[in-house]
Tab-separated table of C-alpha atoms in Angstrom:
chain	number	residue	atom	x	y	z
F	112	UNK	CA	0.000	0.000	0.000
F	113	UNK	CA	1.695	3.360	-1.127
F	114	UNK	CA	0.179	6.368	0.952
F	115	UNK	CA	1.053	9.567	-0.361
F	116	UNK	CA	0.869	12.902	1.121
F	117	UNK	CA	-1.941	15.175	0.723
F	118	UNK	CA	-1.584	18.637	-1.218
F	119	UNK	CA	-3.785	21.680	1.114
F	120	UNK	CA	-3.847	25.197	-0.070
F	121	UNK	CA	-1.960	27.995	1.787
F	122	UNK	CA	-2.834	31.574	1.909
F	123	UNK	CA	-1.322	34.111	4.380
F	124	UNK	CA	-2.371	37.879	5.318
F	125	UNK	CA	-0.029	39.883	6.405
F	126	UNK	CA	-1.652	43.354	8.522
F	127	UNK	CA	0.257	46.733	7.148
F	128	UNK	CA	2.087	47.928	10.759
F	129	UNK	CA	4.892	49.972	12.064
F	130	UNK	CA	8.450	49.531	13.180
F	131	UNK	CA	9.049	48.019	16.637
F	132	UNK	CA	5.765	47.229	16.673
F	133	UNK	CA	4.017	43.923	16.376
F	134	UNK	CA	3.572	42.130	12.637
F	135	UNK	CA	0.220	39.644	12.606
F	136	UNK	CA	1.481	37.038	9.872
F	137	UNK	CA	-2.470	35.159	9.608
F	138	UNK	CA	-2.215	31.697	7.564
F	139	UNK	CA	-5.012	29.498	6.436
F	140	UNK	CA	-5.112	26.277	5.068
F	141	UNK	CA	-7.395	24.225	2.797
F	142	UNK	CA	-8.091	20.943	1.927
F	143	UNK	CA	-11.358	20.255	0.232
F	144	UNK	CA	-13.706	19.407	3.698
F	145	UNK	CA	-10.631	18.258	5.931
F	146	UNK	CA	-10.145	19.848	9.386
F	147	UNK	CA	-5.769	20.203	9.113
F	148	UNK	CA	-4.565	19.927	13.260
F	149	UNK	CA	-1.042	18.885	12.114
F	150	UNK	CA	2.019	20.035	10.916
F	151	UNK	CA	3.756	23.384	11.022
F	152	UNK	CA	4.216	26.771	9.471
F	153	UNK	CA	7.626	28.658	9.656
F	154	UNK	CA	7.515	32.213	8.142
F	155	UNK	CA	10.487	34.378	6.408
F	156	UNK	CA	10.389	38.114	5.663
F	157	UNK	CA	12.409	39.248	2.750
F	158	UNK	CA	13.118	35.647	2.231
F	159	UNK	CA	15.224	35.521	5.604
F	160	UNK	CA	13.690	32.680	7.902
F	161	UNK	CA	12.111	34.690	11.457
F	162	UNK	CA	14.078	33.341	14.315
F	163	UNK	CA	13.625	33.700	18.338
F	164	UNK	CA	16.095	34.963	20.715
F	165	UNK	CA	17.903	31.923	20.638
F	166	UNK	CA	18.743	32.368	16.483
F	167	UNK	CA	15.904	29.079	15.797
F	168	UNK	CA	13.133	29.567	13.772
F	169	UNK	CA	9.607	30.408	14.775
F	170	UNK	CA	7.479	26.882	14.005
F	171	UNK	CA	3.740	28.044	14.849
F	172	UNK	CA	1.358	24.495	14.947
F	173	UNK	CA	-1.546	24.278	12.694
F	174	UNK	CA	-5.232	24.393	14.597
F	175	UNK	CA	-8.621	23.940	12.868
F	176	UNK	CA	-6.542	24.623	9.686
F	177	UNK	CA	-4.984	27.931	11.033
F	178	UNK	CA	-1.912	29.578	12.269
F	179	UNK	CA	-1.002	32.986	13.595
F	180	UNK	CA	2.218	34.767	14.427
F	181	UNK	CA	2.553	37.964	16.698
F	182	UNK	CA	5.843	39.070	15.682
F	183	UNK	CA	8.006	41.902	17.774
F	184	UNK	CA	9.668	43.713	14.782
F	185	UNK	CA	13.361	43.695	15.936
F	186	UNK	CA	15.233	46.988	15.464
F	187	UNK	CA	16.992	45.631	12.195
F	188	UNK	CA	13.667	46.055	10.302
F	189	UNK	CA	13.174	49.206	8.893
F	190	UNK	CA	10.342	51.003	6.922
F	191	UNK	CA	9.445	49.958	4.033
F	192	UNK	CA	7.814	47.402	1.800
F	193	UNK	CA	8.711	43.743	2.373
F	194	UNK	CA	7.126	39.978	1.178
F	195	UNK	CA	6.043	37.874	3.658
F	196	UNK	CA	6.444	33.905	3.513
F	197	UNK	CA	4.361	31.210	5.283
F	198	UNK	CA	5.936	27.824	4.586
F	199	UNK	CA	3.858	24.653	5.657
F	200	UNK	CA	5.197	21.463	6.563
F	201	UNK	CA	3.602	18.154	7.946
F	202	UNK	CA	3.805	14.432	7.269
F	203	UNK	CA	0.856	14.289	5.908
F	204	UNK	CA	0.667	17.079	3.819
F	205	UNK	CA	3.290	18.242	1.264
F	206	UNK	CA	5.538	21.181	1.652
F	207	UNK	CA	3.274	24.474	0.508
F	208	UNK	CA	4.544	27.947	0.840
F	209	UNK	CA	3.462	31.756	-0.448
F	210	UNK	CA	3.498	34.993	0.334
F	211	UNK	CA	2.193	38.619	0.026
F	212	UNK	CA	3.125	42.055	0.345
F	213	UNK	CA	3.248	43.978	3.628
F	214	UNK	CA	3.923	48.098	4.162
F	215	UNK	CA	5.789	48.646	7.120
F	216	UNK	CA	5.660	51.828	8.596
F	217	UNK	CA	8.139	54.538	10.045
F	218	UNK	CA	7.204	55.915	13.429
F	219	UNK	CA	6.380	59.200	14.122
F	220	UNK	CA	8.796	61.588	16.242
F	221	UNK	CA	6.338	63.110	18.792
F	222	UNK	CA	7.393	66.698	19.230
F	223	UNK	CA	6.471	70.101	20.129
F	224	UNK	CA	7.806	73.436	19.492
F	225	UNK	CA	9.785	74.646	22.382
F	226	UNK	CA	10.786	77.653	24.094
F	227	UNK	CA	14.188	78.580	25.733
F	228	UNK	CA	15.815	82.042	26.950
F	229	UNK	CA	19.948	82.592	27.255
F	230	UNK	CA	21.799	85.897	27.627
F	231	UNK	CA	23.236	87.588	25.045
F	232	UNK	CA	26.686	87.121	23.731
F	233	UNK	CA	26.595	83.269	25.068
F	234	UNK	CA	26.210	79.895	23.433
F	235	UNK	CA	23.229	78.075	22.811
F	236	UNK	CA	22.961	74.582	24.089
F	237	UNK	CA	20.459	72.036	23.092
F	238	UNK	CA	20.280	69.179	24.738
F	239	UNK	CA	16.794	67.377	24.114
F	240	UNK	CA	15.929	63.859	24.646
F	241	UNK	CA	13.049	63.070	21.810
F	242	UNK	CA	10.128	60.522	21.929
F	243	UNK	CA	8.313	58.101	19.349
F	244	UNK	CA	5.075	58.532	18.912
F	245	UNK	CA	4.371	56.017	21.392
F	246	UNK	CA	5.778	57.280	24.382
F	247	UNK	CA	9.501	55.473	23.677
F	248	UNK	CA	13.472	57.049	23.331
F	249	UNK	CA	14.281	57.223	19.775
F	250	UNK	CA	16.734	54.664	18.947
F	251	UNK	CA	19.499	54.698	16.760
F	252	UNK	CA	20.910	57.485	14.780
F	253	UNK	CA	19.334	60.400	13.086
F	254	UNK	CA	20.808	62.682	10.810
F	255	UNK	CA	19.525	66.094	11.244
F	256	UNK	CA	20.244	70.203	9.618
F	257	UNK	CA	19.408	72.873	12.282
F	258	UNK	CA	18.672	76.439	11.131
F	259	UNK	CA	18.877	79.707	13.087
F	260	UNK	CA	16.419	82.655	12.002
F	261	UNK	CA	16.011	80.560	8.496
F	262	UNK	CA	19.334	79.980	7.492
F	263	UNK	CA	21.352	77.020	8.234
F	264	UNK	CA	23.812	76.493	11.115
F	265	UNK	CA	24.889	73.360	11.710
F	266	UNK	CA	24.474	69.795	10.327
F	267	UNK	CA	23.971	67.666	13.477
F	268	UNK	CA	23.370	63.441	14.780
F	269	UNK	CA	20.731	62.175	16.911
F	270	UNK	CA	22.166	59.366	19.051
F	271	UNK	CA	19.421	56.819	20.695
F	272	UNK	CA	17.000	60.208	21.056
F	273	UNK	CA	19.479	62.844	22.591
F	274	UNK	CA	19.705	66.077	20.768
F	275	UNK	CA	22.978	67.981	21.760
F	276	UNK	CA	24.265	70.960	19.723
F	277	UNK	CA	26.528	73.924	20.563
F	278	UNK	CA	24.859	77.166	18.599
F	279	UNK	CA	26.929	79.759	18.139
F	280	UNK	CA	25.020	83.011	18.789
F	281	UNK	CA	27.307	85.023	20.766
F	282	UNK	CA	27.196	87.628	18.185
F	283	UNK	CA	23.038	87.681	17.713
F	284	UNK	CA	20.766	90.631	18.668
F	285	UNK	CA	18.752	90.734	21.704
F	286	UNK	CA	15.268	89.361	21.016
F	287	UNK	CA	13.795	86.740	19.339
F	288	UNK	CA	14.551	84.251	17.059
F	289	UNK	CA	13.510	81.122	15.297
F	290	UNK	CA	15.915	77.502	16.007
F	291	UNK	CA	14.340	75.293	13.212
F	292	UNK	CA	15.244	71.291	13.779
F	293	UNK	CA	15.058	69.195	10.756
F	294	UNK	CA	15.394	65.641	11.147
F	295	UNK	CA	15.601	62.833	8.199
F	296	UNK	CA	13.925	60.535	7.460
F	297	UNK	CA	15.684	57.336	8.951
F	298	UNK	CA	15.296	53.569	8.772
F	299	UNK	CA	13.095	53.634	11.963
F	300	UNK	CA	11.450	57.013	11.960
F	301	UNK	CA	9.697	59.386	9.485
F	302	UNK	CA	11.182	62.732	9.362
F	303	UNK	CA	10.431	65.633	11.177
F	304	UNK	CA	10.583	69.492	12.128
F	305	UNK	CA	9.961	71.359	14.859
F	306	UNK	CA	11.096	74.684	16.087
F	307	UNK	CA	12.553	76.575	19.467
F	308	UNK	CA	11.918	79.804	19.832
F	309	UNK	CA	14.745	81.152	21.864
F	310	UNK	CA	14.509	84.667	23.423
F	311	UNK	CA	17.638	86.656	23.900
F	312	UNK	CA	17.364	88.236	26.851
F	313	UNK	CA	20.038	91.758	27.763
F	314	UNK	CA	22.908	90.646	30.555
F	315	UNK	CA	23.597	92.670	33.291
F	316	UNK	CA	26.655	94.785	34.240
F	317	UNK	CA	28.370	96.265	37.102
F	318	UNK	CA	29.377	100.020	37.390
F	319	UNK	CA	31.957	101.759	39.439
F	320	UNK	CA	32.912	105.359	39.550
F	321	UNK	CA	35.872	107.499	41.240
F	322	UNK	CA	36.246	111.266	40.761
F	323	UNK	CA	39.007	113.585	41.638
F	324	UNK	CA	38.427	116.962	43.964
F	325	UNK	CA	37.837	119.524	41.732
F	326	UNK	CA	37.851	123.827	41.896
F	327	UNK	CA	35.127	125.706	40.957
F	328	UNK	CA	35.501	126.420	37.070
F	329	UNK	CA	37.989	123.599	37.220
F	330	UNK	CA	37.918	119.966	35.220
F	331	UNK	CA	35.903	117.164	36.759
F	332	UNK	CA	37.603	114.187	36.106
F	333	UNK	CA	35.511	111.029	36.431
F	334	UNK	CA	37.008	107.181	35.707
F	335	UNK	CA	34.377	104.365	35.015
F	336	UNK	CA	34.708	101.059	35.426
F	337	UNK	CA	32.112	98.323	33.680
F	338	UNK	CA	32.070	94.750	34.597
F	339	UNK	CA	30.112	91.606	33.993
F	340	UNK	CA	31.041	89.128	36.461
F	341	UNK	CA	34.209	90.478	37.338
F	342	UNK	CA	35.264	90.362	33.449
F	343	UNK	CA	35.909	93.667	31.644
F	344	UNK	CA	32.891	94.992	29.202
F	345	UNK	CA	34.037	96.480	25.461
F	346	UNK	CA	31.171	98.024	24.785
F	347	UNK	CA	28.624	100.632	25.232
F	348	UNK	CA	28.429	104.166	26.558
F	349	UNK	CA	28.431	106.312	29.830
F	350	UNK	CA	26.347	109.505	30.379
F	351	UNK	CA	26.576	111.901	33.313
F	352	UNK	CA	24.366	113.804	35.832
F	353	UNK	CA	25.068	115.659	38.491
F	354	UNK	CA	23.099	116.155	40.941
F	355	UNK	CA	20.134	114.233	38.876
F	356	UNK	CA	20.953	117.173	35.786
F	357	UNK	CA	22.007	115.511	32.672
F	358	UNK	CA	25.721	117.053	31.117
F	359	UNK	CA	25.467	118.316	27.796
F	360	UNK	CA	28.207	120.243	25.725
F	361	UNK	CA	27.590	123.732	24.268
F	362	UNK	CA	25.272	122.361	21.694
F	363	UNK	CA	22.725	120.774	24.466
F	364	UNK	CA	23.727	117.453	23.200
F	365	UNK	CA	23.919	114.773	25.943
F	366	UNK	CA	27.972	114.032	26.872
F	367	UNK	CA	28.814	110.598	26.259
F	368	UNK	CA	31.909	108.649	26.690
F	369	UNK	CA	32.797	105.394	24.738
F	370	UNK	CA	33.635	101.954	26.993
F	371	UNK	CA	37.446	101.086	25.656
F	372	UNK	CA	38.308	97.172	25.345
F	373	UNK	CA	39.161	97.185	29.349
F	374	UNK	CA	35.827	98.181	30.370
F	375	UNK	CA	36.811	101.663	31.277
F	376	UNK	CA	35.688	105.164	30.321
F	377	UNK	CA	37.041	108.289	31.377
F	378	UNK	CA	35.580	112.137	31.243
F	379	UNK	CA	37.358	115.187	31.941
F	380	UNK	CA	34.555	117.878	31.933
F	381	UNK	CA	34.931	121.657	32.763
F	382	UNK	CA	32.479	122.852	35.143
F	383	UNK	CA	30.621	125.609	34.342
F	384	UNK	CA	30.246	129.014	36.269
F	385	UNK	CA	26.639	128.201	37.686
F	386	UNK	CA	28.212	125.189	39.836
F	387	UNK	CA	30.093	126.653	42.910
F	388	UNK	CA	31.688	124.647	45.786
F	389	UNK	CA	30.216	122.056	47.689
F	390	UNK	CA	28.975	118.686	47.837
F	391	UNK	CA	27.531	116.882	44.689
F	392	UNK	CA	26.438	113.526	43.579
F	393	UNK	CA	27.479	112.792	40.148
F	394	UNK	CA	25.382	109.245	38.303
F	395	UNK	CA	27.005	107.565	35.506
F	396	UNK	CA	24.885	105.574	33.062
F	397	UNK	CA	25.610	102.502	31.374
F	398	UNK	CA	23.757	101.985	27.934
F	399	UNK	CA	24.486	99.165	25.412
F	400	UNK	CA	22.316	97.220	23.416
F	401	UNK	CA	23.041	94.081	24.272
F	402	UNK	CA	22.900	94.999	28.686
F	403	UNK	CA	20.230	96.093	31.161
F	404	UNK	CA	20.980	99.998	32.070
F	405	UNK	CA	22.586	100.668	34.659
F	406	UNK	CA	23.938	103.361	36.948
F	407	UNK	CA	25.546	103.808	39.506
F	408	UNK	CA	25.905	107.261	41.998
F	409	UNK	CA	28.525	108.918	43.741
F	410	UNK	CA	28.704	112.586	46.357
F	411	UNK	CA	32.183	114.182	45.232
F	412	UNK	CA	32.873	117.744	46.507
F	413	UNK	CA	34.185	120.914	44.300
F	414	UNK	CA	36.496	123.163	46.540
F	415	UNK	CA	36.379	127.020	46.047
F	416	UNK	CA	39.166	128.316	43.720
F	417	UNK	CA	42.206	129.938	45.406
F	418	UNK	CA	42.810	133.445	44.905
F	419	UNK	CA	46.263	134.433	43.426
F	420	UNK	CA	48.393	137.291	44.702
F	421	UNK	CA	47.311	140.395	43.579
F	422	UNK	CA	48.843	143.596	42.812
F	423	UNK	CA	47.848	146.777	41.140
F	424	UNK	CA	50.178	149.532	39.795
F	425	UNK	CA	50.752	152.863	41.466
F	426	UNK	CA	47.502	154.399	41.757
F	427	UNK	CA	47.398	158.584	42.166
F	428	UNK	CA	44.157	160.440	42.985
F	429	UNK	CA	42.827	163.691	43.849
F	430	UNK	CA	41.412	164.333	47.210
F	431	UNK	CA	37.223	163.978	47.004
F	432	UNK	CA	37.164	162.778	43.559
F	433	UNK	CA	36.313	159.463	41.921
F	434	UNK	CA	38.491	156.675	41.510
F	435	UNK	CA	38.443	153.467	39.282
F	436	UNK	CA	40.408	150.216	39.884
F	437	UNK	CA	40.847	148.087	36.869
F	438	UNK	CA	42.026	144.577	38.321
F	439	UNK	CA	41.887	141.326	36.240
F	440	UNK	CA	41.760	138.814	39.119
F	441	UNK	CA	42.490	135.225	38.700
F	442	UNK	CA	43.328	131.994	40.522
F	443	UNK	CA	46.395	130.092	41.930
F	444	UNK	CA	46.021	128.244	38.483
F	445	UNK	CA	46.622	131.836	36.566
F	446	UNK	CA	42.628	131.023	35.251
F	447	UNK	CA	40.650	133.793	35.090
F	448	UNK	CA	37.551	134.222	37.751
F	449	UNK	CA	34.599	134.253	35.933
F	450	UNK	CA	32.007	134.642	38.870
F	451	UNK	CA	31.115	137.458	40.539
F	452	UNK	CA	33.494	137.955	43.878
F	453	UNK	CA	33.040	140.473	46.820
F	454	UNK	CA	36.222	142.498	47.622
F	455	UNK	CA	36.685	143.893	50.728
């Protein structure tokens, strides 16, 4: 008696899914009215045979003339589209295999615009972690272009989900602007863009002042000193007041000095007529575009001018009439007094 094999006919479904997620391989078999409960079916994606963790194929056992696999996409599968193989074997039926098409999916990168703040003239750091659309750490490398206001800045790599960049934008304005994050499409995940919108916000300086002791119509002399954490500040200006009265020159414009590479500024200003001796407070004010204003105020006194020796030349005069003494009187500093004095 020769028994031979019986032939059954073998179609397999294959559901469209996404990376990392789970593949449903569905197989059916048929053999006119028989009931198949034997045998098994290994599968093979791309024509490479699916294996456990141990590196041995998957065998799923036929029931009521089906078989299902749940598989885990591993890492190594990527988008894109693939065949799908069910092979059946069983000693009673012959070897029967085929297969259909199945679209796999790239994830989504589930991110939001962000916002961020720095001082100006610093670095900007980014250093994001980013998600999958279902909750998990990217994996694997991303290749990625990141643009500042519009224009590019730096190419950069995504490594398992961690975004870190250095920007350089020391030199950029105060105010806002637009980080723009491109990210490629990749064997795991579909590409993406999303922006940060960074806010450059003014830094903050320190001021110092010292004066000398000037004379009445003499020179103030004032030395500033700007700081930003104990470093020197190259830019900016310093205006003056004293006694809360801005100084202008003879054109009314407001006197400004320039801040030198050291962070100083220095003003040597003649005081005018209308300020006699006494005490004073004199404010400097630090403007710059890219720091906070900021002042700082000092009392300095101005000491009355010394009165040279004087002398006049021979005068002669009749008794009971008029007479008039021309006298050009000036200070120890041979300056001219140009206030009105009371001789006695």
């Amino acid at each position: 008696l020769n028994i031979i094999k019986r032939d059954a006919i073998l179609t397999v479904e294959a559901d469209t899914t996404k990376v990392l997620n789970t593949l449903a391989i569905n197989v059916t078999l048929n053999d006119e009215n028989m009931t198949i409960n034997s045998g098994n079916v290994v599968f093979k994606i791309n024509n490479k045979v699916v294996r456990d963790e141990n590196g041995n194929p998957i065998k799923v056992h036929v029931k009521d003339n089906k078989a299902q696999l749940n598989y885990t996409l591993p890492q190594e599968i990527g988008q894109g589209h693939y065949n799908i193989t069910a092979v059946y074997e069983s000693n009673t039926y012959n070897k029967v295999e085929n297969s259909t098409p199945c679209d796999i999916e790239g994830l989504y990168i589930d991110v939001k615009d962000l916002n961020m703040s720095i001082k100006a003239k610093t670095q900007t750091v980014l250093n994001i972690t980013l998600y999958d659309e279902n909750g998990e750490q990217l994996i694997g490398t991303i290749k990625g272009v990141i643009k500042l206001n519009d224009k590019t800045l730096t190419n950069t790599t995504i490594n398992n989900g961690v975004l870190y960049a250095i920007l350089d934008t020391q030199t950029q304005k105060v105010g806002n602007h637009k980080i723009t994050v491109k990210l490629g499409e990749g064997k795991l995940y579909n590409a993406q863009e999303f922006n940060i919108n960074l806010t450059i916000n003014k830094r903050d300086a320190n001021v110092s002042i010292s004066t000398n002791t000037p004379t009445t119509s003499g020179d103030l002399i004032v030395d500033v000193n700007v700081t930003d954490n104990g470093r020197p500040v190259d830019s900016g200006i310093v205006s003056f007041k004293i006694n809360g009265k801005t100084l202008r020159d003879e054109n009314n414009q407001t006197i400004t000095v320039n801040i030198i590479e050291d962070g100083k500024a220095h003003l040597n200003y003649t005081l005018p007529s209308s300020i006699g001796s006494g005490q004073y407070n004199i404010t400097a004010v630090y403007s710059d575009k890219k720091y906070n204003r900021a002042d700082i105020t000092n009392n300095f006194n101005i000491d009355k001018s010394a009165i040279g020796n004087m002398t006049a030349d021979k005068i002669t005069t009749h008794k009971g009439s008029n007479t008039t003494i021309n006298m050009t009187i000036k200070d120890v500093e041979e300056d001219q007094f140009m206030v009105k004095q009371k001789l006695l």
